[in-house]
């Protein structure tokens, strides 16, 4: 079953046109298809399910690897470089309490 792509938003149309040029696609429809396939493919590659036969340490390492990919994608520093979070001070400040036990 073939459906045509109908773009009514001018911003989306401009993006599809840019994608067509970048991807050297024959049509905007093909450019949008290629772009969506790439995005969906990247997500599937990053979120491959872990086998039930893996050990807990292997599953933990898989989670750490995914977290590292997200850190790079969003330009986030590693946890070790962040200052320690003082939850008590945060909650005291939130409730307007100046506690002397800090």
Short mmCIF file of N, CA, C and O in Angstrom, two decimals:
data_model
loop_
_atom_site.label_atom_id
_atom_site.label_comp_id
_atom_site.label_asym_id
_atom_site.label_seq_id
_atom_site.Cartn_x
_atom_site.Cartn_y
_atom_site.Cartn_z
N UNK A 1 0.85 -1.17 0.00
CA UNK A 1 0.00 0.00 0.00
C UNK A 1 0.90 1.24 0.00
O UNK A 1 1.77 1.40 0.84
N UNK A 2 0.68 2.13 -0.93
CA UNK A 2 1.49 3.33 -1.06
C UNK A 2 0.68 4.54 -0.60
O UNK A 2 -0.46 4.73 -1.01
N UNK A 3 1.31 5.35 0.25
CA UNK A 3 0.68 6.59 0.70
C UNK A 3 1.63 7.73 0.38
O UNK A 3 2.84 7.60 0.56
N UNK A 4 1.10 8.81 -0.08
CA UNK A 4 1.95 9.96 -0.37
C UNK A 4 2.12 10.79 0.90
O UNK A 4 1.29 10.78 1.80
N UNK A 5 3.21 11.50 0.94
CA UNK A 5 3.52 12.35 2.08
C UNK A 5 2.96 13.74 1.80
O UNK A 5 3.26 14.35 0.79
N UNK A 6 2.12 14.21 2.70
CA UNK A 6 1.50 15.53 2.53
C UNK A 6 1.99 16.43 3.66
O UNK A 6 1.60 16.27 4.82
N UNK A 7 2.86 17.38 3.33
CA UNK A 7 3.44 18.28 4.33
C UNK A 7 2.76 19.64 4.20
O UNK A 7 2.84 20.29 3.16
N UNK A 8 2.12 20.09 5.28
CA UNK A 8 1.45 21.39 5.26
C UNK A 8 2.22 22.45 6.05
O UNK A 8 2.01 23.64 5.85
N UNK A 9 3.08 22.02 6.95
CA UNK A 9 3.85 22.95 7.78
C UNK A 9 5.06 23.45 6.99
O UNK A 9 5.88 22.66 6.53
N UNK A 10 5.20 24.79 6.81
CA UNK A 10 6.32 25.31 6.02
C UNK A 10 7.69 25.01 6.62
O UNK A 10 8.66 24.80 5.89
N UNK A 11 7.79 24.97 7.94
CA UNK A 11 9.06 24.66 8.58
C UNK A 11 9.44 23.20 8.30
O UNK A 11 10.58 22.89 7.95
N UNK A 12 8.47 22.32 8.44
CA UNK A 12 8.71 20.91 8.15
C UNK A 12 9.06 20.70 6.68
O UNK A 12 9.93 19.90 6.35
N UNK A 13 8.41 21.45 5.81
CA UNK A 13 8.70 21.36 4.38
C UNK A 13 10.15 21.79 4.10
O UNK A 13 10.86 21.13 3.33
N UNK A 14 10.60 22.86 4.76
CA UNK A 14 11.98 23.33 4.58
C UNK A 14 12.97 22.29 5.11
O UNK A 14 14.01 22.04 4.49
N UNK A 15 12.64 21.67 6.24
CA UNK A 15 13.50 20.62 6.79
C UNK A 15 13.57 19.42 5.86
O UNK A 15 14.64 18.83 5.65
N UNK A 16 12.43 19.04 5.29
CA UNK A 16 12.40 17.92 4.36
C UNK A 16 13.23 18.24 3.12
O UNK A 16 13.92 17.37 2.58
N UNK A 17 13.18 19.49 2.68
CA UNK A 17 13.97 19.91 1.52
C UNK A 17 15.47 19.84 1.84
O UNK A 17 16.27 19.37 1.02
N UNK A 18 15.85 20.29 3.03
CA UNK A 18 17.26 20.21 3.45
C UNK A 18 17.71 18.75 3.54
O UNK A 18 18.80 18.40 3.10
N UNK A 19 16.85 17.91 4.12
CA UNK A 19 17.18 16.49 4.24
C UNK A 19 17.35 15.87 2.86
O UNK A 19 18.24 15.04 2.64
N UNK A 20 16.50 16.28 1.93
CA UNK A 20 16.59 15.75 0.57
C UNK A 20 17.95 16.07 -0.05
O UNK A 20 18.58 15.22 -0.67
N UNK A 21 18.42 17.30 0.17
CA UNK A 21 19.73 17.70 -0.37
C UNK A 21 20.86 16.96 0.34
O UNK A 21 21.79 16.47 -0.29
N UNK A 22 20.79 16.91 1.66
CA UNK A 22 21.85 16.26 2.44
C UNK A 22 21.95 14.78 2.12
O UNK A 22 23.05 14.24 1.94
N UNK A 23 20.81 14.12 2.02
CA UNK A 23 20.79 12.68 1.77
C UNK A 23 20.84 12.32 0.29
O UNK A 23 20.89 11.15 -0.06
N UNK A 24 20.80 13.35 -0.55
CA UNK A 24 20.79 13.14 -2.00
C UNK A 24 19.64 12.22 -2.40
O UNK A 24 19.80 11.30 -3.20
N UNK A 25 18.49 12.47 -1.79
CA UNK A 25 17.31 11.64 -2.03
C UNK A 25 16.56 12.13 -3.27
O UNK A 25 16.56 13.32 -3.56
N UNK A 26 15.92 11.22 -3.99
CA UNK A 26 15.19 11.61 -5.19
C UNK A 26 13.94 12.46 -4.92
O UNK A 26 13.50 13.21 -5.78
N UNK A 27 13.39 12.35 -3.70
CA UNK A 27 12.20 13.13 -3.36
C UNK A 27 12.22 13.47 -1.87
O UNK A 27 12.98 12.89 -1.09
N UNK A 28 11.37 14.41 -1.49
CA UNK A 28 11.25 14.75 -0.06
C UNK A 28 10.73 13.55 0.71
O UNK A 28 11.16 13.29 1.83
N UNK A 29 9.81 12.84 0.10
CA UNK A 29 9.23 11.66 0.75
C UNK A 29 10.33 10.64 1.07
O UNK A 29 10.39 10.09 2.17
N UNK A 30 11.21 10.42 0.12
CA UNK A 30 12.30 9.49 0.33
C UNK A 30 13.27 10.01 1.39
O UNK A 30 13.78 9.24 2.21
N UNK A 31 13.51 11.31 1.39
CA UNK A 31 14.40 11.91 2.39
C UNK A 31 13.83 11.73 3.79
O UNK A 31 14.56 11.38 4.73
N UNK A 32 12.54 11.96 3.95
CA UNK A 32 11.90 11.80 5.25
C UNK A 32 11.96 10.33 5.66
O UNK A 32 12.27 10.01 6.82
N UNK A 33 11.73 9.41 4.73
CA UNK A 33 11.80 7.98 5.02
C UNK A 33 13.20 7.60 5.51
O UNK A 33 13.37 6.93 6.53
N UNK A 34 14.24 8.06 4.77
CA UNK A 34 15.62 7.74 5.15
C UNK A 34 15.96 8.31 6.53
O UNK A 34 16.59 7.63 7.35
N UNK A 35 15.55 9.55 6.77
CA UNK A 35 15.85 10.19 8.05
C UNK A 35 15.17 9.44 9.20
O UNK A 35 15.78 9.19 10.24
N UNK A 36 13.91 9.08 9.00
CA UNK A 36 13.19 8.35 10.05
C UNK A 36 13.79 6.96 10.27
O UNK A 36 13.91 6.51 11.42
N UNK A 37 14.18 6.29 9.20
CA UNK A 37 14.81 4.97 9.35
C UNK A 37 16.11 5.08 10.14
O UNK A 37 16.41 4.23 10.97
N UNK A 38 16.87 6.13 9.90
CA UNK A 38 18.13 6.31 10.63
C UNK A 38 17.86 6.55 12.11
O UNK A 38 18.51 5.97 12.97
N UNK A 39 16.90 7.42 12.41
CA UNK A 39 16.61 7.73 13.81
C UNK A 39 16.08 6.50 14.53
O UNK A 39 16.53 6.16 15.62
N UNK A 40 15.14 5.81 13.92
CA UNK A 40 14.57 4.62 14.55
C UNK A 40 15.63 3.54 14.67
O UNK A 40 15.72 2.86 15.69
N UNK A 41 16.48 3.40 13.66
CA UNK A 41 17.56 2.42 13.72
C UNK A 41 18.54 2.71 14.83
O UNK A 41 19.00 1.80 15.53
N UNK A 42 18.88 3.99 15.04
CA UNK A 42 19.79 4.37 16.12
C UNK A 42 19.20 4.02 17.48
O UNK A 42 19.89 3.52 18.35
N UNK A 43 17.92 4.28 17.64
CA UNK A 43 17.27 3.99 18.91
C UNK A 43 17.27 2.49 19.16
O UNK A 43 17.57 2.03 20.26
N UNK A 44 16.96 1.70 18.13
CA UNK A 44 16.95 0.25 18.30
C UNK A 44 18.35 -0.29 18.60
O UNK A 44 18.50 -1.21 19.38
N UNK A 45 19.37 0.31 17.99
CA UNK A 45 20.73 -0.14 18.25
C UNK A 45 21.13 0.16 19.69
O UNK A 45 21.83 -0.61 20.32
N UNK A 46 20.68 1.27 20.22
CA UNK A 46 21.06 1.67 21.57
C UNK A 46 20.27 0.94 22.64
O UNK A 46 20.71 0.84 23.76
N UNK A 47 19.08 0.50 22.30
CA UNK A 47 18.21 -0.08 23.32
C UNK A 47 17.94 -1.56 23.06
O UNK A 47 16.87 -2.04 23.34
N UNK A 48 18.93 -2.26 22.52
CA UNK A 48 18.76 -3.68 22.30
C UNK A 48 18.52 -4.36 23.64
O UNK A 48 19.21 -4.09 24.62
N UNK A 49 17.54 -5.25 23.70
CA UNK A 49 17.27 -5.91 24.97
C UNK A 49 18.43 -6.81 25.37
O UNK A 49 19.10 -7.39 24.52
N UNK A 50 18.64 -6.91 26.65
CA UNK A 50 19.69 -7.76 27.18
C UNK A 50 19.11 -9.16 27.34
O UNK A 50 17.99 -9.33 27.82
N UNK A 51 19.85 -10.16 26.96
CA UNK A 51 19.41 -11.55 27.03
C UNK A 51 19.15 -11.96 28.48
O UNK A 51 19.79 -11.46 29.41
N UNK A 52 18.23 -12.89 28.66
CA UNK A 52 17.95 -13.41 30.00
C UNK A 52 19.10 -14.23 30.55
O UNK A 52 19.17 -14.50 31.74
N UNK A 53 20.02 -14.63 29.67
CA UNK A 53 21.15 -15.46 30.09
C UNK A 53 22.32 -14.64 30.63
O UNK A 53 23.31 -15.21 31.04
N UNK A 54 22.20 -13.33 30.62
CA UNK A 54 23.31 -12.49 31.07
C UNK A 54 23.34 -12.40 32.59
O UNK A 54 22.32 -12.52 33.26
N UNK A 55 24.52 -12.16 33.09
CA UNK A 55 24.67 -12.02 34.54
C UNK A 55 24.26 -10.61 34.96
O UNK A 55 24.12 -9.71 34.13
N UNK A 56 24.10 -10.44 36.22
CA UNK A 56 23.74 -9.12 36.76
C UNK A 56 24.80 -8.08 36.41
O UNK A 56 24.49 -6.95 36.05
N UNK A 57 26.06 -8.46 36.51
CA UNK A 57 27.13 -7.51 36.20
C UNK A 57 27.12 -7.13 34.71
O UNK A 57 27.42 -5.99 34.36
N UNK A 58 26.76 -8.06 33.84
CA UNK A 58 26.67 -7.75 32.41
C UNK A 58 25.50 -6.80 32.13
O UNK A 58 25.62 -5.88 31.33
N UNK A 59 24.38 -7.02 32.82
CA UNK A 59 23.23 -6.11 32.64
C UNK A 59 23.57 -4.72 33.16
O UNK A 59 23.22 -3.71 32.55
N UNK A 60 24.27 -4.67 34.29
CA UNK A 60 24.68 -3.39 34.85
C UNK A 60 25.64 -2.67 33.91
O UNK A 60 25.52 -1.46 33.69
N UNK A 61 26.57 -3.40 33.30
CA UNK A 61 27.50 -2.79 32.36
C UNK A 61 26.76 -2.28 31.13
O UNK A 61 27.08 -1.22 30.61
N UNK A 62 25.74 -3.01 30.67
CA UNK A 62 24.94 -2.55 29.53
C UNK A 62 24.24 -1.24 29.86
O UNK A 62 24.18 -0.32 29.03
N UNK A 63 23.72 -1.12 31.08
CA UNK A 63 23.09 0.13 31.51
C UNK A 63 24.10 1.26 31.58
O UNK A 63 23.83 2.40 31.16
N UNK A 64 25.29 0.97 32.10
CA UNK A 64 26.34 2.00 32.17
C UNK A 64 26.74 2.46 30.77
O UNK A 64 26.98 3.65 30.55
N UNK A 65 26.82 1.52 29.83
CA UNK A 65 27.16 1.88 28.45
C UNK A 65 26.09 2.78 27.83
O UNK A 65 26.40 3.76 27.16
N UNK A 66 24.81 2.45 28.08
CA UNK A 66 23.72 3.28 27.55
C UNK A 66 23.76 4.67 28.18
O UNK A 66 23.55 5.68 27.51
N UNK A 67 24.04 4.73 29.48
CA UNK A 67 24.13 6.02 30.17
C UNK A 67 25.26 6.85 29.58
O UNK A 67 25.12 8.06 29.37
N UNK A 68 26.38 6.22 29.29
CA UNK A 68 27.52 6.93 28.71
C UNK A 68 27.16 7.50 27.33
O UNK A 68 27.54 8.63 26.99
N UNK A 69 26.41 6.73 26.53
CA UNK A 69 25.96 7.23 25.23
C UNK A 69 25.07 8.46 25.40
O UNK A 69 25.20 9.44 24.68
N UNK A 70 24.16 8.41 26.36
CA UNK A 70 23.29 9.55 26.61
C UNK A 70 24.09 10.76 27.09
O UNK A 70 23.82 11.88 26.69
N UNK A 71 25.07 10.52 27.94
CA UNK A 71 25.92 11.63 28.42
C UNK A 71 26.60 12.32 27.24
O UNK A 71 26.68 13.53 27.18
N UNK A 72 27.14 11.51 26.31
CA UNK A 72 27.81 12.10 25.15
C UNK A 72 26.82 12.83 24.26
O UNK A 72 27.10 13.92 23.78
N UNK A 73 25.65 12.23 24.04
CA UNK A 73 24.64 12.85 23.17
C UNK A 73 24.19 14.20 23.70
O UNK A 73 23.94 15.13 22.94
N UNK A 74 24.06 14.32 25.02
CA UNK A 74 23.55 15.54 25.62
C UNK A 74 24.65 16.37 26.27
O UNK A 74 24.37 17.31 27.02
N UNK A 75 25.90 16.04 25.99
CA UNK A 75 27.06 16.79 26.47
C UNK A 75 27.01 16.99 27.99
O UNK A 75 27.17 18.09 28.50
N UNK A 76 26.78 15.88 28.70
CA UNK A 76 26.70 15.93 30.16
C UNK A 76 28.00 15.46 30.78
O UNK A 76 28.62 14.52 30.29
N UNK A 77 28.43 16.09 31.88
CA UNK A 77 29.66 15.66 32.54
C UNK A 77 29.42 14.35 33.31
O UNK A 77 28.29 14.04 33.66
N UNK A 78 30.47 13.60 33.58
CA UNK A 78 30.30 12.38 34.39
C UNK A 78 29.91 12.74 35.81
O UNK A 78 30.19 13.83 36.30
N UNK A 79 29.25 11.82 36.49
CA UNK A 79 28.79 12.06 37.86
C UNK A 79 29.92 12.46 38.79
O UNK A 79 29.75 13.27 39.68
N UNK A 80 31.10 11.87 38.59
CA UNK A 80 32.22 12.13 39.49
C UNK A 80 32.63 13.60 39.49
O UNK A 80 33.18 14.09 40.46
N UNK A 81 32.37 14.30 38.39
CA UNK A 81 32.79 15.70 38.31
C UNK A 81 31.74 16.67 38.86
O UNK A 81 32.00 17.86 38.98
N UNK A 82 30.57 16.17 39.21
CA UNK A 82 29.51 17.02 39.74
C UNK A 82 29.70 17.21 41.25
O UNK A 82 30.16 16.30 41.94
N UNK A 83 29.35 18.39 41.77
CA UNK A 83 29.47 18.59 43.22
C UNK A 83 28.47 17.70 43.96
O UNK A 83 27.41 17.36 43.43
N UNK A 84 28.82 17.33 45.18
CA UNK A 84 27.93 16.50 45.99
C UNK A 84 26.62 17.25 46.25
O UNK A 84 26.63 18.47 46.45
N UNK A 85 25.51 16.54 46.24
CA UNK A 85 24.20 17.16 46.46
C UNK A 85 23.82 17.01 47.92
O UNK A 85 23.79 15.91 48.46
N UNK A 86 23.55 18.14 48.57
CA UNK A 86 23.15 18.14 49.98
C UNK A 86 21.63 18.19 50.05
O UNK A 86 21.02 19.26 49.96
N UNK A 87 21.03 17.02 50.16
CA UNK A 87 19.57 16.94 50.15
C UNK A 87 18.94 17.66 51.35
O UNK A 87 17.92 18.33 51.21
N UNK A 88 19.58 17.56 52.50
CA UNK A 88 19.03 18.23 53.69
C UNK A 88 19.00 19.74 53.50
O UNK A 88 17.99 20.39 53.78
N UNK A 89 20.09 20.31 52.99
CA UNK A 89 20.13 21.75 52.74
C UNK A 89 19.08 22.14 51.71
O UNK A 89 18.41 23.17 51.85
N UNK A 90 18.92 21.32 50.69
CA UNK A 90 17.94 21.60 49.65
C UNK A 90 16.52 21.62 50.23
O UNK A 90 15.75 22.53 49.98
N UNK A 91 16.19 20.60 51.02
CA UNK A 91 14.85 20.52 51.60
C UNK A 91 14.62 21.64 52.62
O UNK A 91 13.53 22.23 52.68
N UNK A 92 15.65 21.94 53.43
CA UNK A 92 15.51 23.05 54.39
C UNK A 92 15.24 24.35 53.66
O UNK A 92 14.40 25.15 54.07
N UNK A 93 15.97 24.58 52.59
CA UNK A 93 15.78 25.80 51.81
C UNK A 93 14.40 25.82 51.18
O UNK A 93 13.72 26.85 51.15
N UNK A 94 13.95 24.67 50.68
CA UNK A 94 12.65 24.58 50.04
C UNK A 94 11.53 24.93 51.04
O UNK A 94 10.57 25.60 50.70
N UNK A 95 11.69 24.47 52.29
CA UNK A 95 10.66 24.71 53.29
C UNK A 95 10.91 25.99 54.08
O UNK A 95 10.15 26.32 55.00
N UNK A 96 11.95 26.70 53.74
CA UNK A 96 12.22 27.98 54.41
C UNK A 96 12.75 27.81 55.82
O UNK A 96 12.58 28.69 56.66
N UNK A 97 13.37 26.69 56.08
CA UNK A 97 13.90 26.43 57.41
C UNK A 97 15.41 26.64 57.39
O UNK A 97 16.11 26.07 56.58
N UNK A 98 15.89 27.43 58.29
CA UNK A 98 17.33 27.61 58.43
C UNK A 98 17.80 26.74 59.59
O UNK A 98 17.84 27.16 60.73
N UNK A 99 18.09 25.50 59.29
CA UNK A 99 18.46 24.53 60.31
C UNK A 99 19.90 24.73 60.73
O UNK A 99 20.77 24.92 59.91
N UNK A 100 20.16 24.63 62.01
CA UNK A 100 21.50 24.84 62.51
C UNK A 100 22.37 23.60 62.41
O UNK A 100 23.54 23.64 62.70
N UNK A 101 21.79 22.48 61.99
CA UNK A 101 22.53 21.19 61.96
C UNK A 101 23.22 20.94 60.63
O UNK A 101 23.52 19.81 60.30
N UNK A 102 23.51 21.96 59.87
CA UNK A 102 24.17 21.75 58.56
C UNK A 102 25.60 21.47 58.71
O UNK A 102 26.43 21.88 59.32
#
